XYZ file of C-alpha atoms in Angstrom:
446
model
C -36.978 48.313 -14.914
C -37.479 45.171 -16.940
C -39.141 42.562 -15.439
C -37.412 39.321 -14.565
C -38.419 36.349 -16.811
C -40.436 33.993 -14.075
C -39.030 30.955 -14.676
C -35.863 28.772 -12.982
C -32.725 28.299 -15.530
C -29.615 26.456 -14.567
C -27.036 27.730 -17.510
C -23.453 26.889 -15.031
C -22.680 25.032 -12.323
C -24.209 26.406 -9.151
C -22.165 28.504 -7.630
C -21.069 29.702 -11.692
C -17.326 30.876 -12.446
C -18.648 34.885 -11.625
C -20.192 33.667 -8.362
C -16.923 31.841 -7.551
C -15.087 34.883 -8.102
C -17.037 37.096 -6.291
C -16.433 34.759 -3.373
C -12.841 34.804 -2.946
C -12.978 38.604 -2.856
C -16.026 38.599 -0.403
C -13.571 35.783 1.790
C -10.522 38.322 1.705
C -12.774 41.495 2.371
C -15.826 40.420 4.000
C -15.286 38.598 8.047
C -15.237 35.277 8.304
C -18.140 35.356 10.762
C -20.748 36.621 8.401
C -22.213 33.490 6.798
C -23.512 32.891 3.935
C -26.200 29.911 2.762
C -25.401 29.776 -0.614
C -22.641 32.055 -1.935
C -24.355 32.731 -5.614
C -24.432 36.597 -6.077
C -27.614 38.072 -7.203
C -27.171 40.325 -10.116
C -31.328 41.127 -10.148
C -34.443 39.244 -7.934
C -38.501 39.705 -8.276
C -41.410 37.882 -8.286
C -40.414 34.006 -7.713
C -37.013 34.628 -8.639
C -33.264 35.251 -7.847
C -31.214 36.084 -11.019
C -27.334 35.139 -9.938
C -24.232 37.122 -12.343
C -24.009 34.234 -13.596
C -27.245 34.184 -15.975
C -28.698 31.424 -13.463
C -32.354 32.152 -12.180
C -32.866 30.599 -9.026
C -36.680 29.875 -7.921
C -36.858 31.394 -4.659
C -38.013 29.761 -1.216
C -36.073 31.944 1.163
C -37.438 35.605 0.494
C -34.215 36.890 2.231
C -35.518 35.205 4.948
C -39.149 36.334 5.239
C -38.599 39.687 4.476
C -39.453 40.380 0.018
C -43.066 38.776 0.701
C -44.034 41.418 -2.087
C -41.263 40.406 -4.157
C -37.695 41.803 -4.551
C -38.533 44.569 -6.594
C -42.117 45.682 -5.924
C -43.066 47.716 -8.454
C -45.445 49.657 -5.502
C -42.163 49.761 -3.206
C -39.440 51.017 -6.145
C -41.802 53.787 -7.078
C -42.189 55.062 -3.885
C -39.143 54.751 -2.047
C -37.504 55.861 -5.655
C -39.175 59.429 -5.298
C -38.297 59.871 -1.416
C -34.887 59.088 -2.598
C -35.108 61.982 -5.201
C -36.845 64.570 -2.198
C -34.400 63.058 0.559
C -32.675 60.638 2.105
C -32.229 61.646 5.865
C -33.184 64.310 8.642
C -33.569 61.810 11.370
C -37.100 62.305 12.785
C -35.684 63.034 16.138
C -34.954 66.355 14.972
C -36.798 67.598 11.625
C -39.974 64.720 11.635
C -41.930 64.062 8.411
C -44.592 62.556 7.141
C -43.472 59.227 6.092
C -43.178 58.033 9.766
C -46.479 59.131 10.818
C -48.159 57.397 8.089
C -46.527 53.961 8.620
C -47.161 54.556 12.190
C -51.064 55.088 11.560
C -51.069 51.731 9.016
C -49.511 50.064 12.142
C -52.402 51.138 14.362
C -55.358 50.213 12.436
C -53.229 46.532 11.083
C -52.258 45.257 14.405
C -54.777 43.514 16.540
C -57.469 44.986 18.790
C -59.247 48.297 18.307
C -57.824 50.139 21.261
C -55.640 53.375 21.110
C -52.442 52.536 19.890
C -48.960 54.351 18.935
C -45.895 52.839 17.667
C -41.855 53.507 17.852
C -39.956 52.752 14.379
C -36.515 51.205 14.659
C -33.936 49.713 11.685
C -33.701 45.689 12.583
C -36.271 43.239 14.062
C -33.635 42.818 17.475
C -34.197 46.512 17.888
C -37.644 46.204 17.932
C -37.696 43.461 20.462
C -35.290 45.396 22.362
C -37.164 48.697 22.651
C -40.214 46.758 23.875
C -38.544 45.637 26.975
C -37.306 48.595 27.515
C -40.924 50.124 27.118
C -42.443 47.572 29.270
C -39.947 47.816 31.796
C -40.811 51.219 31.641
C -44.190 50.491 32.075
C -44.471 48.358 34.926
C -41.648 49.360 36.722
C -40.653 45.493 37.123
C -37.623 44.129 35.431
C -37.869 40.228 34.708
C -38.199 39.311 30.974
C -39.865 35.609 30.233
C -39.317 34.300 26.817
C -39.436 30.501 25.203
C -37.764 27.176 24.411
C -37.204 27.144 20.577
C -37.679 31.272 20.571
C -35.395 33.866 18.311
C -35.273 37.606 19.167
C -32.034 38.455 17.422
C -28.166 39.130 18.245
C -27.822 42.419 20.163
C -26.862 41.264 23.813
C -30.243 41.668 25.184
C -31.646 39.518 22.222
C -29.457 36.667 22.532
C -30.099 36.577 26.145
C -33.789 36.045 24.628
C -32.759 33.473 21.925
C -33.096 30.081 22.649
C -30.395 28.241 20.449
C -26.229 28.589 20.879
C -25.124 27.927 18.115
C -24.478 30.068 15.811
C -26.310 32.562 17.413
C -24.691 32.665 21.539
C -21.616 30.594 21.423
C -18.706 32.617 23.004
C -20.394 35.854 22.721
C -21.309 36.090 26.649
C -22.005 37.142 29.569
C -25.817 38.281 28.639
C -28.384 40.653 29.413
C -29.381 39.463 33.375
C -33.453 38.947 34.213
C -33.836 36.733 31.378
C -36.113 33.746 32.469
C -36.875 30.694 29.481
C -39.795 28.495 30.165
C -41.219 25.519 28.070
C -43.788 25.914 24.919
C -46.586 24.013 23.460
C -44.003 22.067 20.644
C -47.094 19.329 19.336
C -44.316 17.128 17.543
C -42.152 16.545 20.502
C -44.744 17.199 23.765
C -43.966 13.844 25.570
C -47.971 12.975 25.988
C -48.687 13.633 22.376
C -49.696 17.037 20.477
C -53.378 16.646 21.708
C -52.160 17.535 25.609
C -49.359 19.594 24.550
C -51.388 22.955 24.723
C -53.002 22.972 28.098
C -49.619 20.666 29.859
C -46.766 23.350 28.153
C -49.096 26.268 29.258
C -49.594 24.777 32.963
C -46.387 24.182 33.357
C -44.554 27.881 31.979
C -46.742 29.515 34.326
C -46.144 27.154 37.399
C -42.316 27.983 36.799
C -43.181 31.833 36.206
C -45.161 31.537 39.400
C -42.379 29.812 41.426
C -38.803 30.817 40.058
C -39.411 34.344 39.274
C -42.534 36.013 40.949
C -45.725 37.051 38.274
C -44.728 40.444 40.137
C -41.692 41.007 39.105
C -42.402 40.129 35.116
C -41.993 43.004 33.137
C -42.751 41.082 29.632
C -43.763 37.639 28.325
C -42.392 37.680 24.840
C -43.221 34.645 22.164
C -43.196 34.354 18.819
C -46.686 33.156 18.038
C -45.295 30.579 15.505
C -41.667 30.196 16.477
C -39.344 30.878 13.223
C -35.639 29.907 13.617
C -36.715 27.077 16.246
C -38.255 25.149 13.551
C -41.280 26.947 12.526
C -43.125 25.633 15.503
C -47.022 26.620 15.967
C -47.669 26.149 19.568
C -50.447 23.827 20.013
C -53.756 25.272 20.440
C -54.718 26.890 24.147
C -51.378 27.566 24.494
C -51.335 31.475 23.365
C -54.491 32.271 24.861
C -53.483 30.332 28.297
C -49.987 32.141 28.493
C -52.082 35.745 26.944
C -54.510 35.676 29.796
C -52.044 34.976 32.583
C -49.924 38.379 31.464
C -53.578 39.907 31.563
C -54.031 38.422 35.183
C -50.749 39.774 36.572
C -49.956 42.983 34.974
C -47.451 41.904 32.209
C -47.104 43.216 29.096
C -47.808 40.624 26.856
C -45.249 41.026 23.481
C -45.919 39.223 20.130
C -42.662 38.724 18.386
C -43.739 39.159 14.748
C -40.904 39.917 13.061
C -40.999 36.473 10.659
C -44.543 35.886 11.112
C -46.449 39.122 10.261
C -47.452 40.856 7.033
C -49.737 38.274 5.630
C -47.036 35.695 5.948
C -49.457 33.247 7.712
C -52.280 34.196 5.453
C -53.562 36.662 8.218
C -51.840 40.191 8.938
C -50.673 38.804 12.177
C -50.256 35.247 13.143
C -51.462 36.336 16.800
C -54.866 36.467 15.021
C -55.249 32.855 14.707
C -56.514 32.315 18.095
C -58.068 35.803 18.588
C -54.877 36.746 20.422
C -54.377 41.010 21.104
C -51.062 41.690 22.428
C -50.223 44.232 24.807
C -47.000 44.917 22.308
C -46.072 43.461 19.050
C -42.738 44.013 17.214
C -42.429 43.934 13.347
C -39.649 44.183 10.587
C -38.596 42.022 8.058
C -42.357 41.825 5.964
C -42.626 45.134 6.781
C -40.943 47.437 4.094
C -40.538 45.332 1.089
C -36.435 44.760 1.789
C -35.444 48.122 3.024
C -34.099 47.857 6.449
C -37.266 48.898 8.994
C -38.755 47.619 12.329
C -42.114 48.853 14.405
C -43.368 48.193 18.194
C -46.840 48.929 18.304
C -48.746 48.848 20.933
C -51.748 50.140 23.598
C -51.159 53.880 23.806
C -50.949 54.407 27.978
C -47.821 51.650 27.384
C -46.170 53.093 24.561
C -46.269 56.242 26.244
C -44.664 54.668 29.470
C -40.728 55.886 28.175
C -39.950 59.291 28.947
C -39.435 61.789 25.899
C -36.124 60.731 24.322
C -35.743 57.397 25.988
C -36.692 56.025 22.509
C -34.998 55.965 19.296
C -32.060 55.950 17.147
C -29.387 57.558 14.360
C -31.625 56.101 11.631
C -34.814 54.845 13.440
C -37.806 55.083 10.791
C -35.675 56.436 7.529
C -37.860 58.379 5.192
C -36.889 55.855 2.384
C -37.381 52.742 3.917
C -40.937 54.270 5.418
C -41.769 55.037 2.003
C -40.937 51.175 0.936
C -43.181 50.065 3.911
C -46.365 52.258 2.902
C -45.330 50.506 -0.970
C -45.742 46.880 0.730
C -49.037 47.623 2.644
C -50.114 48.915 -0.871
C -49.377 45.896 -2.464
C -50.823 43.940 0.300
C -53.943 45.144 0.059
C -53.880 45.286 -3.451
C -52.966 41.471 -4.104
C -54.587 40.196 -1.224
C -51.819 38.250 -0.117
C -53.405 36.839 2.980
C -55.284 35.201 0.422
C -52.116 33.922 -1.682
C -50.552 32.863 1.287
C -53.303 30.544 2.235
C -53.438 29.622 -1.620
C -49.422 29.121 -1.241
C -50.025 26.657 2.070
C -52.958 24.263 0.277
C -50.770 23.916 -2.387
C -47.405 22.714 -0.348
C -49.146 20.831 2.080
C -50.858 18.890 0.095
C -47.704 18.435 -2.168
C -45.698 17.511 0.665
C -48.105 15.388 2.233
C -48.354 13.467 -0.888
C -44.244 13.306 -1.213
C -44.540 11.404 2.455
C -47.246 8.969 1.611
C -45.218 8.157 -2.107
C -41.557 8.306 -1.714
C -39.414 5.221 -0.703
C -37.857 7.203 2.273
C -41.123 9.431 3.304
C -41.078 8.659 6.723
C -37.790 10.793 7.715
C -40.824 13.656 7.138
C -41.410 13.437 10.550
C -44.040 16.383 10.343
C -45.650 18.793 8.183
C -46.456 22.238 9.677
C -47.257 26.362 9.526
C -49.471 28.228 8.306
C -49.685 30.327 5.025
C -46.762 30.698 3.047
C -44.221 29.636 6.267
C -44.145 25.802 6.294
C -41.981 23.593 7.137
C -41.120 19.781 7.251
C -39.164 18.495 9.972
C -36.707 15.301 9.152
C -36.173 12.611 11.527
C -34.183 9.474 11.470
C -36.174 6.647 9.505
C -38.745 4.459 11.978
C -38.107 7.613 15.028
C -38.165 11.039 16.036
C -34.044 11.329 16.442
C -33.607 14.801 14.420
C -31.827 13.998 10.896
C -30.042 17.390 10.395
C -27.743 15.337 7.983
C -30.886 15.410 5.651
C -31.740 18.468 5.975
C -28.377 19.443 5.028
C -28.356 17.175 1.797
C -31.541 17.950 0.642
C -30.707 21.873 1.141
C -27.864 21.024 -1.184
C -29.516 19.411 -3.540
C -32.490 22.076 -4.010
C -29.690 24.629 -4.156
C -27.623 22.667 -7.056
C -30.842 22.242 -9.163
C -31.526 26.516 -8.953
C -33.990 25.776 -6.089
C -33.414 28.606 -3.044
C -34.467 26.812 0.358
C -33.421 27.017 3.782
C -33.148 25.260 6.939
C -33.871 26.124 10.401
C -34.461 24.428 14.216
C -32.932 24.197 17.086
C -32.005 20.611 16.058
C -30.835 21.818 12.837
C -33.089 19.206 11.162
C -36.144 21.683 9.520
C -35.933 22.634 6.293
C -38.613 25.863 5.718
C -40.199 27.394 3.071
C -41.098 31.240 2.918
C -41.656 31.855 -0.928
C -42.616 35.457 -1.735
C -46.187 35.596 -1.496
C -46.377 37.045 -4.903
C -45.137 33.612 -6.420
C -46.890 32.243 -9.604
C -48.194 28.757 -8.758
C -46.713 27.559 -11.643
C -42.705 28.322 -9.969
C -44.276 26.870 -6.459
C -44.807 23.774 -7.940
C -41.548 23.439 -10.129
C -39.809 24.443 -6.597
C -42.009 21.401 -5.225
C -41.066 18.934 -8.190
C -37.206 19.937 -7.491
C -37.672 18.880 -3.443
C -38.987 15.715 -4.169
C -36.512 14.815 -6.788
C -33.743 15.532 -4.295
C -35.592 13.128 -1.664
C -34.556 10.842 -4.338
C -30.493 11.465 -3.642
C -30.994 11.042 -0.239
């Protein structure tokens, strides 16, 4: 496998003719309700890079949305999912087990948070994940309400979009949901009516006084939250607000879930973003990070829970595949190998001070209403010049105009206004700050 050249090159129009063609057979094949954000079609991707049919090489912000943090083509994650390829592809380890699945199962345990006895469950898709750990603390507790957050994602099965805070695209027309579904407020710093400072300790106080009064502590099976909130606009919850909500599911017998499916595997510059306020959850669900692109999801958690299911209450066709276990162990590899906790912190310096420096320079700065996350998952949220009305206009535009100049970015929120940034964490420097030069050039169309 040759290695793609690491550098951006615009050679056609963006979508090129090939791209364009692709298109109108993926519109009369494909269904119209699969989106897409930018329909170039990659021919090859590594590193930094996309490399579209077209000879264009994109520089890439996106990582498939979280998910090729060690790159596209790892050499780590190629080699070894290459060879269980060659030995086999499939037994399902409900009937003939192997090793692979152990092994990713035993990285899980000594990753994850705390030091207590813990098993996990493997699964194909990040909603999967989330699903099977209501299940296993219904299981557990034998209680069946399920409280999640405003601004939270947990995917599009039924259950999940129950979970997920925003409509549309996600909900709209695609009811009735899952029942026992509560939603309660979080700690969002930018828009906490008293200011950021009193957002952790008033959003806390106030979840729990509505868990306390509208559904019963008693009859919570789960508290699930992301512990920075991805599709809702990469929102950290201010500080005291994890540990506040943590210690209350400690208090009253619920399982406590960390959603980690965007945020985990060194994304935030620690293995787990729980970790940045000493946070051990009772559960915590993984995926995209977690394999290096090939479809595979985890709940890990304390042993006496995990065990709560009865034998053959969990699982699936395809749950844990050989190959894409043998891709995961690749990415932990490479994880430990390239320290990319330490490039993702490396990657955040770098972009916050660049962006902080685009708001303090640029004519129209001020629509950066803020500047936030942690590690190599930041974001900057656009507002209307002089307020905090959401400008999802210009996050549209400047999308656009990333995307035209070979610059992969993507937008998120539940106002539609956040444009985020998730390079892989095995970018050179040199492509992060090209990618940065091409944002603040298209601040200048705006």
């Amino acid at each position: 496998m040759t290695a793609i050249p690491q550098e951006r090159r615009v050679v056609t129009a963006i979508p090129g003719p090939k791209s364009v063609e692709l298109q109108a057979r993926r519109l009369a094949a494909v269904a119209a309700g699969v989106g897409s954000t930018l329909p170039v079609f990659t021919a090859r991707a590594g590193g930094g890079i996309i490399e579209d049919v077209d000879g264009n090489r994109l520089i890439d912000f996106g990582s498939g949305i979280a998910v090729t943090s060690v790159g596209a083509s790892a050499e780590a994650v190629v080699r070894r999912a290459s060879a269980q390829l060659a030995d086999f592809t499939h037994t399902c380890f409900m009937v003939t087990p192997y090793e692979g699945y152990v092994e990713v199962c035993e990285q899980l345990a000594e990753l994850t948070p705390g030091d207590h006895a813990k098993k996990s469950a493997l699964f194909n898709s990040g909603a999967e994940a989330v699903e099977n750990a209501v299940k296993i603390a219904r299981a557990y507790t034998r209680r069946t309400a399920v409280v999640v957050f405003d601004h939270g994602y947990h995917g599009r099965t039924n259950l999940t979009m129950g979970m997920t805070a925003k409509n549309m695209p996600y909900k709209q027309g695609f009811g009735p949901f899952a029942p026992e579904v509560y939603r309660v407020p979080v700690a969002y710093g930018y828009r906490w009516p008293t200011g950021a400072e009193n957002a952790g300790a008033a959003a806390s106080a106030q979840a729990i006084d509505e868990i306390t009064k509208q559904i019963g502590a008693d009859n919570v099976a789960a508290i699930v939250i992301e512990p920075v909130l991805g599709e809702g606009g990469f929102i950290e919850p201010a500080k005291g607000f994890l540990p506040a909500i943590a210690q209350f599911a400690k208090d009253n017998g619920i399982v406590f879930v960390a959603d980690e499916i965007q945020s985990g595997f060194c994304r935030t510059g620690q293995w787990f973003a729980c970790e940045d306020e000493g946070i051990v959850p009772d559960l915590i669900t993984t995926a995209k990070g977690i394999a290096g692109g090939l479809p595979l999801s985890a709940v890990t958690g304390r042993a006496e829970i995990m065990d709560a299911a009865h034998a053959g209450g969990l699982g699936g066709t395809y749950g844990g595949n050989p190959v894409a276990c043998a891709g995961a162990l690749g990415a932990i590899e490479t994880m430990r190998e390239l320290d990319l906790n330490g490039k993702a912190k490396r990657i955040e310096e770098v972009m916050k001070g660049r962006l902080a420096e685009m708001r303090a320079k640029l004519p129209n700065g001020d629509i950066i209403g803020d500047i936030r996350g942690r590690g190599a998952m930041i974001a900057i949220e656009l507002v209307k010049s002089g307020t905090k009305d959401p400008n999802p206009e210009a996050a549209g535009a400047l999308a656009k105009a990333c995307h035209a100049e070979g610059v992969m970015v993507l937008t998120c929120g539940t106002y539609g206004n956040v444009l985020r940034f998730l390079p892989p964490l095995v970018i050179g420097e040199d492509l992060l700050n090209e990618g940065l030069d091409v944002i603040e050039q298209a601040f200048g169309t705006l």
